[in-house]
Coordinates of N, CA and C in Angstrom, one line a residue:
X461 N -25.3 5.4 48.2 CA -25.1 5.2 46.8 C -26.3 4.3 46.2
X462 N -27.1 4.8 45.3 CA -28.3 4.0 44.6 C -27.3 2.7 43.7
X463 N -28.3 1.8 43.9 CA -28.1 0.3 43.5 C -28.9 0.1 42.5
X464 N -28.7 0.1 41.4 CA -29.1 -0.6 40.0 C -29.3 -2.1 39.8
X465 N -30.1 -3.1 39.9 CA -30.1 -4.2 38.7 C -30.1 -4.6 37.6
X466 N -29.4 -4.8 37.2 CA -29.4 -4.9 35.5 C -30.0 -6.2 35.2
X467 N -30.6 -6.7 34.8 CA -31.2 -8.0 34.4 C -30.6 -8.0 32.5
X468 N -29.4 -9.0 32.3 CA -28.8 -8.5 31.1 C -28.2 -9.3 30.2
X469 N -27.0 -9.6 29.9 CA -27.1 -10.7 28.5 C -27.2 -10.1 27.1
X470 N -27.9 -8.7 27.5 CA -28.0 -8.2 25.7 C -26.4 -7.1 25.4
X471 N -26.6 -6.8 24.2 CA -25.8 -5.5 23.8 C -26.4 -4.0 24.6
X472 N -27.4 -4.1 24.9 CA -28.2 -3.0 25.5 C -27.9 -2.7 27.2
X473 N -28.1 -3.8 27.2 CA -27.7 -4.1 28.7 C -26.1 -3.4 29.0
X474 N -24.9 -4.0 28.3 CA -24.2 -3.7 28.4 C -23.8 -2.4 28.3
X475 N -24.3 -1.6 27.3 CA -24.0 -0.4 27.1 C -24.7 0.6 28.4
X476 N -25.9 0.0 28.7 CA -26.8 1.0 30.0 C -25.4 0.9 30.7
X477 N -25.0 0.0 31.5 CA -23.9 -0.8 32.4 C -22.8 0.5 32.1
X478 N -22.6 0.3 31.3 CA -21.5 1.4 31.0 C -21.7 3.1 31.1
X479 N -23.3 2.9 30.7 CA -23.6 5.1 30.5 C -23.9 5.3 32.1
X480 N -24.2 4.3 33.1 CA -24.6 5.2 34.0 C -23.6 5.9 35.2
X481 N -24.5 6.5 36.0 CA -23.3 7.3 36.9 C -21.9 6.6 37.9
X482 N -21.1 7.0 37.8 CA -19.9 6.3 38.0 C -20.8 6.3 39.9
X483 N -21.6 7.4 40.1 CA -22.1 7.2 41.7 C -23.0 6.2 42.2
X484 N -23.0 5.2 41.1 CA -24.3 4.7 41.2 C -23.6 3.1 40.6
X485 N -24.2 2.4 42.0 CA -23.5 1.1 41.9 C -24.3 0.2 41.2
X486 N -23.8 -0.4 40.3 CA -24.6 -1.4 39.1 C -24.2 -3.0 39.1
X487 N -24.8 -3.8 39.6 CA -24.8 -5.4 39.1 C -25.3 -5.6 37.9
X488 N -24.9 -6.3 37.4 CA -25.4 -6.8 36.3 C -25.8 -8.4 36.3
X489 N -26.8 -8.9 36.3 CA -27.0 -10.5 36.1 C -27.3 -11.5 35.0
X490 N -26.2 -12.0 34.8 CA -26.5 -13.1 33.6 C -26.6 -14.2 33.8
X491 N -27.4 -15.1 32.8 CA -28.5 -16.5 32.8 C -27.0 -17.1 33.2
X492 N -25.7 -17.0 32.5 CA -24.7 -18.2 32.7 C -25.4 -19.1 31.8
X493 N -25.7 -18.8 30.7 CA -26.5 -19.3 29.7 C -25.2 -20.2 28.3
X494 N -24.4 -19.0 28.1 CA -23.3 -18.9 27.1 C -21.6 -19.1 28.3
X495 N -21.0 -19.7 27.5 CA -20.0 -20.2 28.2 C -18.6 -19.1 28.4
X496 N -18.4 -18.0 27.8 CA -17.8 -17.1 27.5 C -18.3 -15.9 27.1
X497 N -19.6 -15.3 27.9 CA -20.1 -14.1 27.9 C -19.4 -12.5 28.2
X498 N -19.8 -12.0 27.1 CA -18.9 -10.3 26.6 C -19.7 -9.8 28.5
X499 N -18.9 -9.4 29.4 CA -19.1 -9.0 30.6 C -19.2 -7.6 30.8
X500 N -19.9 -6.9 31.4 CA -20.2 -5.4 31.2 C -19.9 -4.9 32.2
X501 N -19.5 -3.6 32.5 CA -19.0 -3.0 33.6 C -19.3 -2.7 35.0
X502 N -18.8 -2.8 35.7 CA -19.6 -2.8 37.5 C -19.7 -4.2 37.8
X503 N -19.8 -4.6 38.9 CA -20.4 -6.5 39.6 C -21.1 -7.1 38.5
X504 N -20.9 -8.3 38.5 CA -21.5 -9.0 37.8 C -21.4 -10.1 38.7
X505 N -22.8 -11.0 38.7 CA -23.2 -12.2 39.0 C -23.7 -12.7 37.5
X506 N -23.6 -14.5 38.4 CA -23.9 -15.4 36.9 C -24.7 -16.7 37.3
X507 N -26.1 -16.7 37.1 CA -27.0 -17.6 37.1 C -28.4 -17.3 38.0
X508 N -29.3 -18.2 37.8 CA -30.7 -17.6 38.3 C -30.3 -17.1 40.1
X509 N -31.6 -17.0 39.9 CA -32.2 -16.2 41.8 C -32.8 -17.4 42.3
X510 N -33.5 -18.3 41.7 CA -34.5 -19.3 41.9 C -36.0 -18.5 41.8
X511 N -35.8 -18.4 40.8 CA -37.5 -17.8 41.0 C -37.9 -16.5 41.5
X512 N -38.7 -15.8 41.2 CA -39.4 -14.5 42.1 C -38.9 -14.4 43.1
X513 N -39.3 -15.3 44.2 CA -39.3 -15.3 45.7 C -37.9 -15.2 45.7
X514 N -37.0 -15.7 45.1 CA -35.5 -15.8 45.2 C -34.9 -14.0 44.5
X515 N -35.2 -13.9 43.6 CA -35.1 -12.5 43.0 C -35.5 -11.4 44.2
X516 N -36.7 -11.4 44.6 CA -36.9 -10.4 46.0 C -36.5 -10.1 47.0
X517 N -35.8 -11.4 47.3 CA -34.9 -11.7 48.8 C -33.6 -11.4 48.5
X518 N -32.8 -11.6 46.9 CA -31.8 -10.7 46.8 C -31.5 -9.1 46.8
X519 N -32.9 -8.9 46.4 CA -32.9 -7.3 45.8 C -32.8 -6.4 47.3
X520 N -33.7 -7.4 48.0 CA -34.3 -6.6 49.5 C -32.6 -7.0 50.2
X521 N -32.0 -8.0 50.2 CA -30.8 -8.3 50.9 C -29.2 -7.5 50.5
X522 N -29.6 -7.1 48.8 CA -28.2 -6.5 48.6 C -29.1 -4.5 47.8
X523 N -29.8 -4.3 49.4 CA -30.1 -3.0 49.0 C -30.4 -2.3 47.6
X524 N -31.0 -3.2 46.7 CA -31.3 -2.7 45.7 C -32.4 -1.4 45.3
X525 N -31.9 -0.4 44.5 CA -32.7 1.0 44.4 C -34.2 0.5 43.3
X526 N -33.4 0.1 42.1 CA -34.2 -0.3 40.9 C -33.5 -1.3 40.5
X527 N -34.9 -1.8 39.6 CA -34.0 -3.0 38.5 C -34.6 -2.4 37.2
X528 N -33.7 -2.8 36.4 CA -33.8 -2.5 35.1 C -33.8 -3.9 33.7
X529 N -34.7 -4.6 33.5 CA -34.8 -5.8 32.8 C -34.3 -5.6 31.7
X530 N -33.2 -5.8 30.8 CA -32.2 -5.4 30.0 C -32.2 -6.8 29.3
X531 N -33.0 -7.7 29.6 CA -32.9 -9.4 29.0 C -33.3 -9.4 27.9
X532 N -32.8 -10.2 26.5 CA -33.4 -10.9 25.7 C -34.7 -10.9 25.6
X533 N -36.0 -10.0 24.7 CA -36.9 -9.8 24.2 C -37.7 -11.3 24.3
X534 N -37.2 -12.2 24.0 CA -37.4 -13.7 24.7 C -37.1 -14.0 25.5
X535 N -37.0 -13.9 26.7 CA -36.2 -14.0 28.0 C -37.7 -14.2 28.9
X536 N -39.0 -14.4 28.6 CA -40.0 -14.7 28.9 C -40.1 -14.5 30.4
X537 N -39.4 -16.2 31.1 CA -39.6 -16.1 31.9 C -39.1 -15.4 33.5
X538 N -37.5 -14.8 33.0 CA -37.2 -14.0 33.5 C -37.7 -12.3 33.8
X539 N -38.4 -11.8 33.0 CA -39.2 -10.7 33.0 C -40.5 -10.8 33.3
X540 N -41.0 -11.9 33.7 CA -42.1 -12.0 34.5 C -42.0 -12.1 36.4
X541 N -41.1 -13.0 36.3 CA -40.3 -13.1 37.8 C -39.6 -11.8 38.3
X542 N -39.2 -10.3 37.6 CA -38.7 -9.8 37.4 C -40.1 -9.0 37.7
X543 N -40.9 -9.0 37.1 CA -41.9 -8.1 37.7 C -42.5 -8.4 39.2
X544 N -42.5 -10.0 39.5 CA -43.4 -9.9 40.3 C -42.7 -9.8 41.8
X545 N -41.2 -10.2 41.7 CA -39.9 -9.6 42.5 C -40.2 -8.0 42.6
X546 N -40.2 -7.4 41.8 CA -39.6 -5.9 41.9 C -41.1 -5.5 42.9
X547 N -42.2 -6.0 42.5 CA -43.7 -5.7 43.0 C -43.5 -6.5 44.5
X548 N -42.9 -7.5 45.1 CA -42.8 -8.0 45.9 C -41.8 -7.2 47.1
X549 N -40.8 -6.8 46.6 CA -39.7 -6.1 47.3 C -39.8 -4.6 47.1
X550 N -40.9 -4.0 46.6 CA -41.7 -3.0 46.5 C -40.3 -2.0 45.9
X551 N -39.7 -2.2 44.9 CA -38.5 -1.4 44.1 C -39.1 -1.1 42.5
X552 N -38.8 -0.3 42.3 CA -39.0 0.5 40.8 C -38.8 -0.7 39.9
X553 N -39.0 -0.7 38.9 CA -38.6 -1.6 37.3 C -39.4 -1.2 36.0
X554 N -38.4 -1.5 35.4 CA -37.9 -1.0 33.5 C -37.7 -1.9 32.9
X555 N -38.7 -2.1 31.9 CA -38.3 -3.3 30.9 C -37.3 -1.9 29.2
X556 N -36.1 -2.6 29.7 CA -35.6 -2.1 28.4 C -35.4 -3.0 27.2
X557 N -36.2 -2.7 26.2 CA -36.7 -3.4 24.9 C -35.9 -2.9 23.8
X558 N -35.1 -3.2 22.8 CA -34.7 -2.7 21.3 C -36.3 -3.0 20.7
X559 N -36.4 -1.7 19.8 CA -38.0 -1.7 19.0 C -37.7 -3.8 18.5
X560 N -38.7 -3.6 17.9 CA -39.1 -4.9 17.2 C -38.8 -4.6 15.3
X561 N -38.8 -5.6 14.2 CA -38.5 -5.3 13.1 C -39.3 -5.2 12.8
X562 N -39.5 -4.1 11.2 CA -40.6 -3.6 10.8 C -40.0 -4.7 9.4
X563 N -41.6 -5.4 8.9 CA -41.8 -5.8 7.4 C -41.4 -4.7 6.2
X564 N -40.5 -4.8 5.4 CA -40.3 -3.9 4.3 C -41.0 -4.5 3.0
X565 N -40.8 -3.7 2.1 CA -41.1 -3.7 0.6 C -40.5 -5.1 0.6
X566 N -41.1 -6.0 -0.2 CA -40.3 -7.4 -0.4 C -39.7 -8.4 0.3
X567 N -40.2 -8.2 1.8 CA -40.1 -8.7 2.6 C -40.9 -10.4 2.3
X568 N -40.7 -11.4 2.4 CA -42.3 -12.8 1.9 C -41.8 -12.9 3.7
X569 N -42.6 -12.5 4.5 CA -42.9 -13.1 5.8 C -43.5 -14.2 6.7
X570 N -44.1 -15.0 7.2 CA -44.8 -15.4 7.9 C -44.8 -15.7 9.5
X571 N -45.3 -14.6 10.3 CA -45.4 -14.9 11.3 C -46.1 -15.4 12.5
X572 N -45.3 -16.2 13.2 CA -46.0 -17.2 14.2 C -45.7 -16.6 15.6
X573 N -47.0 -17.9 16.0 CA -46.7 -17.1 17.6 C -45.8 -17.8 18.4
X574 N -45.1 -19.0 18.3 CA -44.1 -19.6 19.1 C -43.1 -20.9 18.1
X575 N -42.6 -21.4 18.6 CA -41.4 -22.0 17.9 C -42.0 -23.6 17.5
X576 N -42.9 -23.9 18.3 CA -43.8 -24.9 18.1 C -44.6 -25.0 16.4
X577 N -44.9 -23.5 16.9 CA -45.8 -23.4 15.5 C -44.5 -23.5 14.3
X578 N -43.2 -22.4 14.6 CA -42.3 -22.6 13.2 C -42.4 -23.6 13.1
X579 N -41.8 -24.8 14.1 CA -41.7 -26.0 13.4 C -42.4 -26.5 12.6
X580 N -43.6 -26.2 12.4 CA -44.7 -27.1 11.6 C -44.5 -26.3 10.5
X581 N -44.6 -24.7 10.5 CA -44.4 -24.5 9.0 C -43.3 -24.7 8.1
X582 N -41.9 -25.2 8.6 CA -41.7 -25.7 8.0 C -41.2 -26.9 7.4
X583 N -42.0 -27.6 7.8 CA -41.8 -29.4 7.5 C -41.9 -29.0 5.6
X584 N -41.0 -30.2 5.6 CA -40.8 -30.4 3.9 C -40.1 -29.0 3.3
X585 N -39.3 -28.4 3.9 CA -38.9 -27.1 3.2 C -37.6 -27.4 2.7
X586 N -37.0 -28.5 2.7 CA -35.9 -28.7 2.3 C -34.6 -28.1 3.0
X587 N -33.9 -26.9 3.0 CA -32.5 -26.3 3.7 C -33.1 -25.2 4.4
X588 N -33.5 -25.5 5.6 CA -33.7 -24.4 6.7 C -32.8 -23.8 7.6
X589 N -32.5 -22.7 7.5 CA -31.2 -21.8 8.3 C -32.5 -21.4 10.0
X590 N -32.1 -22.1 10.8 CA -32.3 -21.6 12.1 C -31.4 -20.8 12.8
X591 N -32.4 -19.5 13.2 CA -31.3 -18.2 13.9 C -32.0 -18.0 15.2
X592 N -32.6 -19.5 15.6 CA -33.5 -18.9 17.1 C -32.9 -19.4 18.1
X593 N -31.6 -19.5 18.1 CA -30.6 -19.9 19.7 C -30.8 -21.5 19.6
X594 N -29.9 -21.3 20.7 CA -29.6 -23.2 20.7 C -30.9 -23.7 21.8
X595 N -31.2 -22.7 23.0 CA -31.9 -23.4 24.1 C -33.6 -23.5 23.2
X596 N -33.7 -23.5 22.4 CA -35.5 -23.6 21.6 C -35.2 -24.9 20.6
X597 N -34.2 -25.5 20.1 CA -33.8 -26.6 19.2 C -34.8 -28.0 19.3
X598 N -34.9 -27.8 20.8 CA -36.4 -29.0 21.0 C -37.7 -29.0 20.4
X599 N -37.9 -28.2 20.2 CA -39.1 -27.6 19.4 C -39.0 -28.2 18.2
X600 N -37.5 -28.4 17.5 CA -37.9 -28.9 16.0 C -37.4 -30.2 16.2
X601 N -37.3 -30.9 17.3 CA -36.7 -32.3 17.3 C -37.0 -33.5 16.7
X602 N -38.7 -32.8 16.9 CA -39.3 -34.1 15.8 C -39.4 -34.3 14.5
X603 N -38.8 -32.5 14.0 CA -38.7 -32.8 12.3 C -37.5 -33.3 12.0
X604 N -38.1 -34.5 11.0 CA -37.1 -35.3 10.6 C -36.8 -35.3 8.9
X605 N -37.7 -34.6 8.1 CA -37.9 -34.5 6.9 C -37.4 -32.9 6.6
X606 N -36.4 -32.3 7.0 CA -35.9 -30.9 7.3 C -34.3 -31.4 7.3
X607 N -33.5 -30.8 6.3 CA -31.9 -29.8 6.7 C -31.8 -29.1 7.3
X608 N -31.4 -28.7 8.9 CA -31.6 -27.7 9.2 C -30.1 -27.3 9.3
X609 N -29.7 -26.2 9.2 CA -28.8 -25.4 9.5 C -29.1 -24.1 10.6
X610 N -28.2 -24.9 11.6 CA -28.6 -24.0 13.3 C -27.1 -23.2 13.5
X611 N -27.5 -22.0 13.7 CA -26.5 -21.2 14.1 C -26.1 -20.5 15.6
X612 N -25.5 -20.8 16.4 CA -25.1 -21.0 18.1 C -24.0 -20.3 18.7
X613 N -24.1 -19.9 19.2 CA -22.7 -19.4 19.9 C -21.8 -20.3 20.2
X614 N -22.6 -21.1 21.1 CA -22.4 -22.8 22.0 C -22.8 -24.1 21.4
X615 N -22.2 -24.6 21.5 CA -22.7 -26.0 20.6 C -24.2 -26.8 21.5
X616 N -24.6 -27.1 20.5 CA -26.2 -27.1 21.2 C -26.1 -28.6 21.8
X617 N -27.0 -28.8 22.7 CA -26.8 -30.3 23.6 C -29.1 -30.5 22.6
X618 N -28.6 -32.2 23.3 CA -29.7 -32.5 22.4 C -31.3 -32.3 23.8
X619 N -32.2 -31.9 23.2 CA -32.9 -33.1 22.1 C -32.4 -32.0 20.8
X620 N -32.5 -32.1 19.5 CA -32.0 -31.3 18.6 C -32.6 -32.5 17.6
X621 N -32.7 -31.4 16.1 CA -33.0 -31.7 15.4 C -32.0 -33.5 14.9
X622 N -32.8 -33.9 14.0 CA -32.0 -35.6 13.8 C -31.2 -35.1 12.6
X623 N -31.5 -34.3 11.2 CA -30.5 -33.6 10.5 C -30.4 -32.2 10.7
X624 N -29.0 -32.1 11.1 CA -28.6 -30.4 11.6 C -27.2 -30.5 11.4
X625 N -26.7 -29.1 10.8 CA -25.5 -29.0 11.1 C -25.8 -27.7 11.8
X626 N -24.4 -27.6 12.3 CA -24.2 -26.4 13.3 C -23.1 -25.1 12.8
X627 N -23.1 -24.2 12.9 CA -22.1 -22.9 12.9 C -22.8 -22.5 14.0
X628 N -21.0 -22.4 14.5 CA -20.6 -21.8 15.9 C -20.3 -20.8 15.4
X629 N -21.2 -19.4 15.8 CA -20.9 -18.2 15.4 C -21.8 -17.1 16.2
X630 N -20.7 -15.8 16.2 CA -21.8 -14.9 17.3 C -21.3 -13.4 16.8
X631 N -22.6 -12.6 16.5 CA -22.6 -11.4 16.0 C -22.2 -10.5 16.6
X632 N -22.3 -9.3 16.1 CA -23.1 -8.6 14.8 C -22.8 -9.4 13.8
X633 N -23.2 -9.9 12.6 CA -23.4 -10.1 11.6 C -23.6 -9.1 10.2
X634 N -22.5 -9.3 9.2 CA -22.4 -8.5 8.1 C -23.7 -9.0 7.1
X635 N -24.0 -8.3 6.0 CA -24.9 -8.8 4.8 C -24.2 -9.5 4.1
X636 N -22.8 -8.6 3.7 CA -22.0 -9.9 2.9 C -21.9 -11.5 3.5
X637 N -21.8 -11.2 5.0 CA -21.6 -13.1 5.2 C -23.2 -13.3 5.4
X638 N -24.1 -12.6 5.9 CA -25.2 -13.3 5.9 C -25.5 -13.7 4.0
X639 N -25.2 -13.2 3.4 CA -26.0 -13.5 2.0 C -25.1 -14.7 1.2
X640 N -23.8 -14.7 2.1 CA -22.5 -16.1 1.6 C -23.1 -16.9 2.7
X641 N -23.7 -16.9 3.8 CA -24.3 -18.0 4.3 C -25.2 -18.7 3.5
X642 N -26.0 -17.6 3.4 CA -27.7 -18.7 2.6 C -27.1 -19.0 1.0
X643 N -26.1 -18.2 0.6 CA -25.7 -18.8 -0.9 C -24.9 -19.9 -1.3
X644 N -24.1 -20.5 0.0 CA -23.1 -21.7 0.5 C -24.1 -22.6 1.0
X645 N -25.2 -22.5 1.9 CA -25.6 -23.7 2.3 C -27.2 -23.8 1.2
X646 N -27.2 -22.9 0.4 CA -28.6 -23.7 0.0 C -29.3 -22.9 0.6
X647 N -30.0 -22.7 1.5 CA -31.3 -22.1 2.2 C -32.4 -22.3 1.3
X648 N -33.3 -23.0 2.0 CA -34.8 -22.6 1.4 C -35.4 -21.9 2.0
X649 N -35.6 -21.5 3.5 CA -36.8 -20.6 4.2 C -35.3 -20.5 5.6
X650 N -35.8 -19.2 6.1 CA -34.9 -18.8 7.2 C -36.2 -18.7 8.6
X651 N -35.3 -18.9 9.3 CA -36.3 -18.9 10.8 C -35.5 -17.8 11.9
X652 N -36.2 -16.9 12.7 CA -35.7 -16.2 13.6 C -36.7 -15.7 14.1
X653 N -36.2 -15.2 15.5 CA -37.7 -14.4 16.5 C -37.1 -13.4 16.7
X654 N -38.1 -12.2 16.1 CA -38.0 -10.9 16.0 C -37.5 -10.3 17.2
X655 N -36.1 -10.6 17.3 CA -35.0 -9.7 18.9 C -35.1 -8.7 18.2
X656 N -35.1 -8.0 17.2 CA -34.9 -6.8 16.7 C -33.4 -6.7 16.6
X657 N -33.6 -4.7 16.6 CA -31.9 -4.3 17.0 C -30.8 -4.9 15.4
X658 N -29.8 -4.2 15.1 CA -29.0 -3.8 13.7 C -28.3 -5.2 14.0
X659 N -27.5 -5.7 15.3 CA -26.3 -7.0 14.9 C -27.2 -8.4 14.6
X660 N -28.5 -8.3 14.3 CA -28.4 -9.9 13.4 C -29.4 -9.1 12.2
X661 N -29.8 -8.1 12.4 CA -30.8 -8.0 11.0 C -30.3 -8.3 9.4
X662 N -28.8 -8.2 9.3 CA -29.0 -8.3 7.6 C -29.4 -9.7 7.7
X663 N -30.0 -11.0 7.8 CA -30.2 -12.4 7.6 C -31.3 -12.0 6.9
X664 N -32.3 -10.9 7.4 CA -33.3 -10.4 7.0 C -33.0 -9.4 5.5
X665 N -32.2 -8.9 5.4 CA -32.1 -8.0 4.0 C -31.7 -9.2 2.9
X666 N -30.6 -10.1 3.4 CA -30.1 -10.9 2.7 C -31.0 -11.9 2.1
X667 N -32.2 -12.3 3.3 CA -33.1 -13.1 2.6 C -34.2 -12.5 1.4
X668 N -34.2 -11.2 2.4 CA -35.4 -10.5 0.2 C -34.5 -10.1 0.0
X669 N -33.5 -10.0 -0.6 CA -32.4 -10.0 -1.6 C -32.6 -11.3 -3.1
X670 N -32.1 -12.4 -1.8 CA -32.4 -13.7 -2.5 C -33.6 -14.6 -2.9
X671 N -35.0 -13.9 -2.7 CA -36.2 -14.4 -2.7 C -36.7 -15.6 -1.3
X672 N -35.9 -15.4 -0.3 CA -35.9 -16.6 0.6 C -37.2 -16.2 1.4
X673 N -38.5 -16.8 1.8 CA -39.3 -16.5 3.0 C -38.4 -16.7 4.2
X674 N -39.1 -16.4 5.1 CA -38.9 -16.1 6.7 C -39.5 -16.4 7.5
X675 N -39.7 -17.3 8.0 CA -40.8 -17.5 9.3 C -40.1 -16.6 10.5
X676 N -41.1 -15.9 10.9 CA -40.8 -15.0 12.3 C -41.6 -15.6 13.3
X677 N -40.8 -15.4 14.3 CA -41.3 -15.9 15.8 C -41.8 -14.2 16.9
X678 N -42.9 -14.2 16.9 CA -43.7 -12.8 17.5 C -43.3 -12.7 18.9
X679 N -42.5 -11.9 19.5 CA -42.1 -12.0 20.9 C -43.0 -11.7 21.8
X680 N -42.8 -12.6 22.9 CA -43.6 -12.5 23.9 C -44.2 -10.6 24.6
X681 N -45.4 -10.4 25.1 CA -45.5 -9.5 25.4 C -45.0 -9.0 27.1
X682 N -44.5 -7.4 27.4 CA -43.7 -7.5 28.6 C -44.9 -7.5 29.9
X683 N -44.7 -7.4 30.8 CA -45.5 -7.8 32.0 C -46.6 -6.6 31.7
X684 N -47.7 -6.9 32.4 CA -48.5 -5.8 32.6 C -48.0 -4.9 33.8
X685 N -47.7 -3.5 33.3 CA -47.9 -2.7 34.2 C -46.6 -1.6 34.6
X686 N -45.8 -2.9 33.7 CA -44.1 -2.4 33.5 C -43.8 -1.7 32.9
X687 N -43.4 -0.1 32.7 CA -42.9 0.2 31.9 C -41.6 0.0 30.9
X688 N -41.6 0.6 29.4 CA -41.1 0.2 28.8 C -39.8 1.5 27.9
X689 N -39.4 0.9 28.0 CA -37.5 2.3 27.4 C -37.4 1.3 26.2
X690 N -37.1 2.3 25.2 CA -36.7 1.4 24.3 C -35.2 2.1 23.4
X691 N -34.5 3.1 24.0 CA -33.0 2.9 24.1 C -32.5 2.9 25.4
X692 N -31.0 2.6 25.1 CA -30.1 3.2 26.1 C -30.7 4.5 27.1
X693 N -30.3 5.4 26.1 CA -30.6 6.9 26.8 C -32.0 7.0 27.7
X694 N -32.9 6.7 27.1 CA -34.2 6.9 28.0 C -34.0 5.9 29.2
X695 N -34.0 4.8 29.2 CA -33.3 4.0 30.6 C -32.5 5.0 31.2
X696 N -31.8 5.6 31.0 CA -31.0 6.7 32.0 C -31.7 7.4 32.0
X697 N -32.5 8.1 31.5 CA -33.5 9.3 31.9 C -34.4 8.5 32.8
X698 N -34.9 7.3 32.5 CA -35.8 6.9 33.8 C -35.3 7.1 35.1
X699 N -34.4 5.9 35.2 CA -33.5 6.0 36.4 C -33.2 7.4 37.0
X700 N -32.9 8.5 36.5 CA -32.2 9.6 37.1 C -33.6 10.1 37.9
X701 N -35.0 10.2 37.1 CA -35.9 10.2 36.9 C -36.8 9.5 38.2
X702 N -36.5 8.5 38.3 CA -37.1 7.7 39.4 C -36.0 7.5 40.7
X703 N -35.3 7.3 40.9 CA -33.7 7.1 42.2 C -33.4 8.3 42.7
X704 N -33.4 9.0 43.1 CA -33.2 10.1 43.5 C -31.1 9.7 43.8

């Protein structure tokens, strides 16, 4: 029976987990990042490999066919270890990506290349709505002339901003609450890194709705050399495609 890795945590992930062949044995691995993670079908493990060299020695030790990187578009360092594991333990791999968001008509954008940089653009903005996860919050630690309003699944541990409030909250997300978010707390400028994919996008309709800019965070690029699926379905056509 072919052995799948799922490398996962997304909505994507989970649904591959579920379409593939009931003949075909599937792990799935998550960061153990979130304290009550939505669990997808087949084995599941929960937390790192230790590194490449640790990722290779599992794949080669629990007969692995392919892995399939199904992580968070920001999941950086995991899809790098992920390539150089699968190249190590000489197994197939798939970076499965949801596209990225396109700028529309009336979009006021500005995007950056890391969280470092949001922070700077927005000092002095007055009510800033943060949608970039709890584990990046150090990045704005040192602004201290900022409202921020951070939205988490998990309540964030510090270093963290000095003014922040927090909503514990975890999507899909509607337009109606995104647009009763930013119209209850104020918003001046919204922050997020382009995960793509429909369960957080209205934050983005809602903000050119209401005239609000947007700082965007430009996602990391995937390994060299990796191919790339960018639904569900084609990840299964790979796989059937490459595993015999």
């Amino acid at each position: 029976m072919p052995h799948v890795l799922i490398l996962g945590g997304t909505t994507e992930a989970r649904r591959l987990a579920d379409a593939l062949d009931p003949h075909v044995r599937v792990t799935s691995s998550l960061a153990g990042r979130v304290a009550a993670p939505r669990l997808p079908a087949g084995e599941v493990r929960i937390g790192g490999f230790g590194g490449a060299e640790g990722m290779a020695d599992w794949i080669r030790g629990h007969a692995v066919s392919a892995v399939i990187d199904a992580t968070h578009p920001f999941a950086e360092t995991i899809s790098f270890n992920a390539a150089r594991a699968a190249a190590t333990a000489h197994v197939p791999l798939l970076a499965l990506r949801r596209p990225g968001w396109v700028r529309g008509a009336g979009d006021d954008w500005r995007e950056v290349g890391d969280l470092a940089e949001a922070a700077e653009c927005v000092r002095g903005a007055g009510r800033v709505f943060l949608t970039t996860g709890r584990m990046g919050l150090a990045a704005f630690a040192h602004v201290d002339d900022v409202d921020f309003l951070v939205r988490s699944v998990d309540a964030p541990e510090p270093p963290v901003p000095p003014r922040m409030e927090v909503l514990l909250d975890r999507g899909p997300f509607t337009l109606d609450g995104e647009r009763a978010v930013l119209a209850e707390h104020g918003v001046d400028v919204l922050v997020t890194k382009d995960s793509g994919g429909a369960a957080t996008s209205p934050k983005l309709v809602a903000a050119r709705e209401a005239g609000i800019p947007v700082v965007v965070v430009r996602r990391p690029p995937v390994p060299d050399g990796v191919p790339v699926a960018t639904t569900v379905e084609s990840a299964v056509e790979w796989l059937h495609a490459t595993v015999p």
